[in-house]
Amino acid sequence: MTKYIFVTGGVVSSLGKGISAASIGKLLQARGLSLTMLKCDPYINVDPGTMNPFQHGEVFVTEDGAETDLDLGHYERFLSRDMSQANNFTAGKVYETVLSRERQGDFLGTTVQVIPHITDEIKNRFRAVAKGADIVIVEIGGTVGDIESLPFLEAARQMGLECGKDNVLYVHVTLIPFIKASEELKTKPTQHSVGKLREIGINPDIIVCRTEKTLSPEIKAKLSLFCNVPKESVIEAHDVPSIYEVPLVFQKQGLDDQIIMLLRLRTRSKDMEGWTAMVKRLYGAERGVTIALAGKYTDYKDAYKSVNESLLHAGIANDARIDIRFLDTSDPDVESKLSDVGGILVPGGFGDRGVEGKIHVAQLAREARIPYLGLCLGMQVAVIEFARGVLKLAGANSTEFDPRTRYPVIDLMPDQKGVSAKGATMRLGTYSCALKKGSLAHKAYGTASVSERHRHRFEFNNKFRKLFEDSGLQVTGTHAAKNLVEIVELRDHPFFVAVQFHPEFKSRPEAPHPLFRDFIAAALARRSLPAHAR
Ligand code: GLN
């Protein structure tokens, strides 16, 4: 029988519940258990696809084209496993299903209610991913005490009743704040949060305590007593330099042993050697390189979560520390901010705010021979820049930013024309891409064909393809079935690769993405050149 671990959060949001859940997953996977993860988001949007990244961070795209919460990115990176549509759902999606069934007449004669109809649908979704898994780890978004997450917690409680004590475990991730004035760690917020959980009928089995300071045995004893969990089940999650160390912090305290005992699981001995070596390599890097990231959300790092992580992974592969410098492209002095960088990355984005600045940055990268990696919008601005700067097509643009441009070098494909609904209507998910022999992309991947994930509406306009290729912007990756340009590269440049897809969704700490890896290698090579030779 599949067993369930429910991960809830207390006291404040942004505690790293997703990292905790993924770390538990990693440890259990390393014990030979097959598992999957599930993230429930209590908001009413059907998916996060239409939300501003300022609200919930980046939208993570799965192989099957679901637009999901960024925690799925953590799951994939920690477990080295693909998630899918079924691994993330929102309150909105649950209501959508229940309401359409109500309209079909599935509940004729009854009053449709939160309990049991909404909670039943939530439980259906808990069960839908269980097939073939020893364990399902369910992370419930929001903070205990929120009105919105109540139906999810209620469904989690019912699962305990239905599946039995040995088959369901509740992990509560909470904050132990440090009060500077009195130099004390405080347990009261956690006591209250656990109290709130108990009101709902859930007794946590394990408490994971986020803290800046080490928890003394007295504090642990107090937490154990007031929260009604054994001392060994009070796990300290102190701040560490990298999220990838968290599974090791948990392992040291025997968190995996606790879970295995409580759920009466039979497992292999641990195998965390590869992961430990990866973290060691990450911490041991002796050289460093600065990468300029020219995005819109410079003050909110979660908006580019997967990009940041991919750069870090590429750093591991190159034994280098990566310093990400968020560039404000509207800064008139942007050029001076690039004097000491090893490379420039322009990530994905929507809307015309800041686009001209990005086009300018692509120009600087081309002219100053600075390694450039363009992702989605980052490819489109590179194409626009080349059209204006090299092909001399004045006013060339994407029709997203200038619908009346004379030179629509980036344009909508016929199947996107006239699409007005915004939810889940972009080109989404995995598409194959054939690589041109001898190109930088081909060398990086080391194979003739790859598949990568997409999330965009606009495409390279094939009408201009020959013009571009004749002048030095080569097309090195294509999706043949639809005749779509997926990768462009500048000839006569150390590293200028721009892709229509999002490689950042496929990079993992244990398997860094080849394009990011080679981009960082090029950035390091540039940094090791004397200034006059760059
Ligand atoms: N706005 C562009 C498009 O829709 C790029 C999207 C992106 O960068 N994800 O095509």
Coordinates of C-alpha atoms in Angstrom, one line a residue, residues 370-373 435-447 450 474-477 487-499 513-519 521-522:
I370 CA 31.0 38.5 -24.4
P371 CA 29.6 35.0 -24.0
Y372 CA 25.8 35.2 -24.4
L373 CA 23.1 32.8 -23.5
L435 CA 20.9 20.0 -34.0
K436 CA 23.2 21.1 -36.8
K437 CA 26.5 19.1 -36.9
G438 CA 29.5 21.0 -35.7
S439 CA 27.5 23.8 -34.0
L440 CA 28.2 24.9 -30.4
A441 CA 24.8 23.4 -29.4
H442 CA 25.7 20.1 -31.1
K443 CA 29.1 20.0 -29.3
A444 CA 27.5 20.8 -26.0
Y445 CA 24.7 18.2 -26.2
G446 CA 26.9 15.6 -27.9
T447 CA 23.9 14.2 -29.8
V450 CA 17.3 16.7 -28.1
Q474 CA 23.2 30.5 -38.0
V475 CA 20.2 28.4 -37.3
T476 CA 21.6 25.4 -35.4
G477 CA 18.5 23.8 -34.0
I487 CA 18.4 27.6 -31.7
V488 CA 20.5 30.4 -33.3
E489 CA 24.2 31.0 -32.9
L490 CA 26.6 33.7 -34.0
R491 CA 29.4 32.7 -36.2
D492 CA 32.7 34.3 -35.3
H493 CA 31.9 34.7 -31.7
P494 CA 33.4 32.8 -28.7
F495 CA 29.9 31.7 -27.5
F496 CA 26.7 33.3 -28.6
V497 CA 23.9 30.8 -28.3
A498 CA 20.2 31.7 -28.1
V499 CA 17.4 29.2 -27.8
H513 CA 22.5 21.3 -18.5
P514 CA 25.1 21.1 -21.4
L515 CA 24.3 24.6 -22.7
F516 CA 24.7 26.2 -19.3
R517 CA 27.8 24.1 -18.7
D518 CA 29.5 25.3 -21.9
F519 CA 28.3 28.9 -21.4
A521 CA 33.1 27.4 -19.5
A522 CA 33.2 30.1 -22.1

